[in-house]
Amino acid sequence: MSVLVYVEIAKGKVKKASLEAVNYATQIATQLGTSATAIAFNADVAQTEEIGKAGAKKVLLVKGDQYKTNDAVYISAAVEQAAKAEGAKVIITSFDVTGKSLAPRLSAKLKAGLVAGAVDYPVVNGNALEVKKNVFSGKATAIYSINSDVKIISLLPNSFPVKLTDNKAEVADFAVDLNGITSKVIIKETKSTDTAGMIPLPEAELVVSAGRGLKGPENWGIVEDLAKAIGATTACSRPVADMHWRPHHEHVGQTGIAIRPNLYIAIGISGAIQHLAGVNGSKTIVVINTDKEAPFFKSADYGIIGDAFEVVPKLTAAIKKLRANN
Amino acid sequence: MKILVAISNVPDTTTKITFSDGDTKFNTAGVQFIINPYDEWYALVRALELKEASKATSVTLFHVGLVDSDATIRKGLALGADDAVRVNAESPDSFFVAEQIAKYAKEKAYDLILVGKETINYNGSSVGGMIGGLLDYSFISLATKLELNGNTATVEHDIDGGIQIVECATPLVISCSKGMAEQRIPNMRGIMAARTKPITVVEATTDAPLTSIKSFALSAGRTTCKYVDANNVEELVSLLHNEAKVI
């Protein structure tokens, strides 16, 4: 009865969110006196080795073209069968795009209680697992008790550190019976919104974000320069995306993407509650705004009251200097 | 083409959250409740647009909650939904809600089930995927555009690092995100009409819930912001490097 963890491979690499999940599964397995088994799809040797380094004792390797689009119909069938074969009572996924489809589907198939978006390790209480997650868009947390026999936990990305060791996993092919399982979803077109050299927003540890205070899309150069100097991903507030100054996929906040990077620098963003709901999980928040009454300062760790057009280029230069000296 | 739109009754975004009964219950006293924004602005309004364009025949609201949710349901009816179903129970978790929706949608042969991408109270993003699993329907998440052509839905949705356009035959479950439709405000005619539209009340299936909430705690907010002089950005860089250790 191992702990089973779903691993996703994207752009030739094990996703960071999946490594977090393998670490987490390994930690729970230790608590429960068992080991972590990962299930991965079409993984190569380097990828299964990395899953091992993240702590999995065994990797179930599933092969097949059906899994290449991360369609939850196929992935959940495979994970369900693996859970049964392994006798797994705990299943871990990330609370990322695939995890948000996979974990609920599995929950329905296995009648397994799901905590979606866990932010802490579980506590064992008799036959139940107690897990903390954010509720009310980050204004509060709740401890959920999972009471069912099989339990599923999905992890909020960027909430757990990734530790790699020299652990080696045993790799075993796992055959899935897809008889009678067909997805009706036909993919017509896939467009990438990734910017070359930039980490996608949900995975980014450093984010530089700007709002209406920048006055127009032509002024984004200073934001991009700062982002480049620290290796950050750029983001924006809702009005900026709505006015098409910046692409929709850069919009962070309640209606956009919720992020929790290590550092969030907000330039010319007032900090409406809807914006805060998407960024208040950030570990460190820096606010740069001309308006000393901007509500965002109340939710910031560091603040500069000043004109972005003067402050940001100076900040970029100071960071470059720091980088050059280190 | 019959559309079922699942709506949740949630505290308004600006609500100050408090808890009662030894931090085991959300304190509803004095709280303004609204339709979960993703359920309303995107799922419901898009369903109404599709009906207006004669791509759908009916739009039914589905809600799990006690009688005090009726005001929220009436707002959905005022926006233009044809009728509503309320399962008379306090929902203990996402799975319970998904089970009620799945059971009703199957019995009444709904073709399309729309949900918001998440609720702003419990932020689980789970109900849509669970309905898909319970009914063996496909589930398309984070949809930003939805068109119907006969029994085929064409959906644009967000994926990791991109956008994907997919086609899928109904029956189908879709979670709706920003971009699908613009917010509407009910007009007087809609509000009057909503008074006489039917809300069918049904009883819940009563399996023991799979999860339960043991306790709540308010998130520790940031207490003090350290201000740095605009002419001394080096100090900020030093704080980020040495104190916060993030760069």
Tab-separated table of C-alpha atoms in Angstrom, chain A residues 74-276:
chain	number	residue	atom	x	y	z
A	74	TYR	CA	-6.946	8.534	-20.237
A	75	ILE	CA	-4.619	9.717	-17.471
A	76	SER	CA	-7.219	9.124	-14.774
A	77	ALA	CA	-7.940	5.616	-16.117
A	78	ALA	CA	-4.221	4.837	-15.874
A	79	VAL	CA	-3.809	6.324	-12.392
A	80	GLU	CA	-6.959	4.544	-11.192
A	81	GLN	CA	-5.624	1.183	-12.414
A	82	ALA	CA	-2.191	1.875	-10.939
A	83	ALA	CA	-3.737	2.802	-7.578
A	84	LYS	CA	-5.633	-0.490	-7.536
A	85	ALA	CA	-2.591	-2.532	-8.606
A	86	GLU	CA	-0.424	-0.872	-5.944
A	87	GLY	CA	-3.121	-0.913	-3.269
A	88	ALA	CA	-2.467	2.820	-2.884
A	89	LYS	CA	-4.637	4.544	-0.298
A	90	VAL	CA	-3.164	8.011	-0.855
A	91	ILE	CA	-2.793	9.663	-4.277
A	92	ILE	CA	-0.888	12.910	-4.823
A	93	THR	CA	-1.028	15.314	-7.798
A	94	SER	CA	-0.183	18.965	-8.282
A	95	PHE	CA	-3.008	21.539	-8.273
A	96	ASP	CA	-1.900	22.672	-11.735
A	97	VAL	CA	-3.862	22.608	-15.009
A	98	THR	CA	-3.705	18.816	-15.449
A	99	GLY	CA	-4.136	18.177	-11.732
A	100	LYS	CA	-7.310	20.269	-11.657
A	101	SER	CA	-8.881	17.898	-14.196
A	102	LEU	CA	-7.256	14.665	-13.074
A	103	ALA	CA	-7.728	14.770	-9.288
A	104	PRO	CA	-11.518	15.453	-9.355
A	105	ARG	CA	-12.081	12.767	-12.003
A	106	LEU	CA	-10.147	10.245	-9.927
A	107	SER	CA	-12.036	11.338	-6.836
A	108	ALA	CA	-15.312	10.503	-8.603
A	109	LYS	CA	-14.035	7.183	-9.968
A	110	LEU	CA	-12.582	5.963	-6.665
A	111	LYS	CA	-15.067	7.661	-4.294
A	112	ALA	CA	-11.974	9.194	-2.767
A	113	GLY	CA	-12.096	12.413	-0.758
A	114	LEU	CA	-10.063	15.197	-2.358
A	115	VAL	CA	-8.351	18.212	-0.847
A	116	ALA	CA	-7.532	20.511	-3.749
A	117	GLY	CA	-4.653	22.943	-3.274
A	118	ALA	CA	-2.965	21.712	-0.068
A	119	VAL	CA	-0.405	24.084	1.477
A	120	ASP	CA	0.982	21.860	4.237
A	121	TYR	CA	1.873	18.258	4.990
A	122	PRO	CA	-1.001	16.136	6.295
A	123	VAL	CA	-1.478	15.038	9.882
A	124	VAL	CA	-2.560	11.436	10.439
A	125	ASN	CA	-5.581	11.184	12.742
A	126	GLY	CA	-6.775	7.589	13.049
A	127	ASN	CA	-7.984	6.587	9.586
A	128	ALA	CA	-8.277	10.192	8.468
A	129	LEU	CA	-5.721	12.575	7.005
A	130	GLU	CA	-5.980	16.229	7.978
A	131	VAL	CA	-4.735	18.692	5.382
A	132	LYS	CA	-4.547	22.478	5.304
A	133	LYS	CA	-5.594	24.506	2.256
A	134	ASN	CA	-6.341	28.126	1.434
A	135	VAL	CA	-9.979	29.220	1.382
A	136	PHE	CA	-11.785	32.515	0.683
A	137	SER	CA	-9.165	33.320	-1.974
A	138	GLY	CA	-6.308	33.330	0.515
A	139	LYS	CA	-8.040	35.321	3.258
A	140	ALA	CA	-8.160	32.194	5.433
A	141	THR	CA	-7.047	28.578	5.678
A	142	ALA	CA	-9.075	25.513	6.569
A	143	ILE	CA	-8.063	22.114	7.916
A	144	TYR	CA	-9.892	19.441	5.954
A	145	SER	CA	-10.279	15.921	7.229
A	146	ILE	CA	-10.324	13.282	4.468
A	147	ASN	CA	-12.477	10.472	5.811
A	148	SER	CA	-12.729	8.092	2.837
A	149	ASP	CA	-10.688	4.906	2.438
A	150	VAL	CA	-8.739	6.256	-0.557
A	151	LYS	CA	-7.548	9.851	-0.206
A	152	ILE	CA	-6.399	12.344	-2.830
A	153	ILE	CA	-4.384	15.487	-2.171
A	154	SER	CA	-3.406	18.020	-4.835
A	155	LEU	CA	-0.694	20.529	-3.931
A	156	LEU	CA	-0.675	24.243	-4.516
A	157	PRO	CA	2.329	24.779	-6.830
A	158	ASN	CA	5.347	26.670	-5.390
A	159	SER	CA	4.285	25.821	-1.830
A	160	PHE	CA	6.807	23.106	-1.121
A	161	PRO	CA	10.572	23.021	-1.677
A	162	VAL	CA	12.086	20.504	-4.084
A	163	LYS	CA	14.836	18.385	-2.548
A	164	LEU	CA	16.777	15.992	-4.746
A	165	THR	CA	18.928	13.190	-3.330
A	166	ASP	CA	20.899	10.356	-4.905
A	167	ASN	CA	17.926	7.989	-4.441
A	168	LYS	CA	17.399	5.597	-7.352
A	169	ALA	CA	13.935	4.418	-8.334
A	170	GLU	CA	13.106	0.996	-9.682
A	171	VAL	CA	11.387	1.473	-13.059
A	172	ALA	CA	8.634	-0.934	-14.111
A	173	ASP	CA	6.486	-0.833	-17.238
A	174	PHE	CA	2.812	-0.554	-16.388
A	175	ALA	CA	0.206	-1.731	-18.886
A	176	VAL	CA	-3.114	0.110	-18.779
A	177	ASP	CA	-6.318	-1.391	-20.110
A	178	LEU	CA	-7.988	1.371	-22.122
A	179	ASN	CA	-10.649	-0.962	-23.482
A	180	GLY	CA	-13.922	0.973	-23.717
A	181	ILE	CA	-12.292	4.246	-22.662
A	182	THR	CA	-12.385	6.935	-25.345
A	183	SER	CA	-12.266	10.683	-25.064
A	184	LYS	CA	-14.486	12.632	-27.433
A	185	VAL	CA	-12.238	15.698	-27.231
A	186	ILE	CA	-10.605	16.488	-30.582
A	187	ILE	CA	-7.749	18.978	-30.498
A	188	LYS	CA	-7.963	21.446	-33.391
A	189	GLU	CA	-5.212	23.858	-32.572
A	190	THR	CA	-2.644	24.547	-29.842
A	191	LYS	CA	-1.010	27.948	-29.492
A	192	SER	CA	1.905	28.580	-27.168
A	193	THR	CA	1.853	31.742	-25.082
A	194	ASP	CA	5.299	31.132	-23.616
A	195	THR	CA	7.834	33.866	-24.083
A	196	ALA	CA	11.296	32.653	-25.024
A	197	GLY	CA	13.616	32.630	-22.022
A	198	MET	CA	10.821	33.291	-19.526
A	199	ILE	CA	9.484	30.765	-17.014
A	200	PRO	CA	5.677	30.388	-17.334
A	201	LEU	CA	3.823	32.451	-14.685
A	202	PRO	CA	2.351	29.585	-12.620
A	203	GLU	CA	5.868	28.180	-12.078
A	204	ALA	CA	7.802	31.447	-11.813
A	205	GLU	CA	9.616	32.150	-8.546
A	206	LEU	CA	10.205	35.802	-9.409
A	207	VAL	CA	7.502	37.975	-10.970
A	208	VAL	CA	7.538	41.640	-12.020
A	209	SER	CA	4.041	42.975	-12.568
A	210	ALA	CA	2.710	46.356	-13.633
A	211	GLY	CA	-0.611	48.143	-13.815
A	212	ARG	CA	-2.328	51.260	-15.081
A	213	GLY	CA	0.322	53.417	-13.392
A	214	LEU	CA	2.537	52.664	-16.394
A	215	LYS	CA	0.194	54.851	-18.485
A	216	GLY	CA	0.487	52.905	-21.731
A	217	PRO	CA	1.801	49.723	-23.385
A	218	GLU	CA	4.699	51.638	-24.940
A	219	ASN	CA	6.169	52.105	-21.442
A	220	TRP	CA	6.600	48.411	-20.663
A	221	GLY	CA	10.304	48.462	-21.563
A	222	ILE	CA	11.312	49.420	-18.004
A	223	VAL	CA	9.240	46.524	-16.621
A	224	GLU	CA	10.788	44.061	-19.042
A	225	ASP	CA	14.293	45.341	-18.287
A	226	LEU	CA	13.788	44.831	-14.570
A	227	ALA	CA	12.336	41.354	-15.147
A	228	LYS	CA	15.298	40.459	-17.329
A	229	ALA	CA	17.814	41.729	-14.770
A	230	ILE	CA	16.490	39.396	-12.059
A	231	GLY	CA	15.342	36.548	-14.319
A	232	ALA	CA	11.672	37.180	-13.556
A	233	THR	CA	8.495	36.586	-15.519
A	234	THR	CA	6.319	39.598	-16.389
A	235	ALA	CA	2.692	39.903	-15.327
A	236	CYS	CA	0.010	42.583	-15.274
A	237	SER	CA	-3.182	43.714	-13.544
A	238	ARG	CA	-6.673	43.199	-14.906
A	239	PRO	CA	-7.303	46.694	-16.383
A	240	VAL	CA	-4.061	46.418	-18.330
A	241	ALA	CA	-5.122	43.083	-19.854
A	242	ASP	CA	-8.653	44.381	-20.496
A	243	MET	CA	-7.275	47.406	-22.363
A	244	HIS	CA	-5.079	45.029	-24.392
A	245	TRP	CA	-1.897	46.743	-23.267
A	246	ARG	CA	-0.624	43.289	-22.368
A	247	PRO	CA	-1.747	39.777	-23.390
A	248	HIS	CA	-4.550	38.079	-21.433
A	249	HIS	CA	-2.258	35.263	-20.230
A	250	GLU	CA	-0.156	37.781	-18.237
A	251	HIS	CA	-3.137	38.822	-16.094
A	252	VAL	CA	-2.707	37.828	-12.447
A	253	GLY	CA	-5.477	38.215	-9.897
A	254	GLN	CA	-8.761	36.615	-9.021
A	255	THR	CA	-10.090	36.320	-12.554
A	256	GLY	CA	-6.654	35.742	-14.078
A	257	ILE	CA	-3.949	33.417	-12.823
A	258	ALA	CA	-3.324	32.970	-9.104
A	259	ILE	CA	0.395	32.869	-8.380
A	260	ARG	CA	2.615	32.476	-5.339
A	261	PRO	CA	6.164	33.322	-6.326
A	262	ASN	CA	9.014	33.996	-3.882
A	263	LEU	CA	9.105	37.614	-5.016
A	264	TYR	CA	6.298	39.713	-6.494
A	265	ILE	CA	7.160	43.266	-7.530
A	266	ALA	CA	4.028	45.335	-8.221
A	267	ILE	CA	4.593	48.539	-10.156
A	268	GLY	CA	1.800	51.079	-10.500
A	269	ILE	CA	-0.854	48.637	-9.235
A	270	SER	CA	-3.195	50.031	-6.575
A	271	GLY	CA	-3.924	46.616	-5.029
A	272	ALA	CA	-7.665	46.082	-5.390
A	273	ILE	CA	-8.924	43.140	-3.356
A	274	GLN	CA	-9.498	41.121	-6.544
A	275	HIS	CA	-5.849	41.597	-7.503
A	276	LEU	CA	-4.628	40.687	-4.010
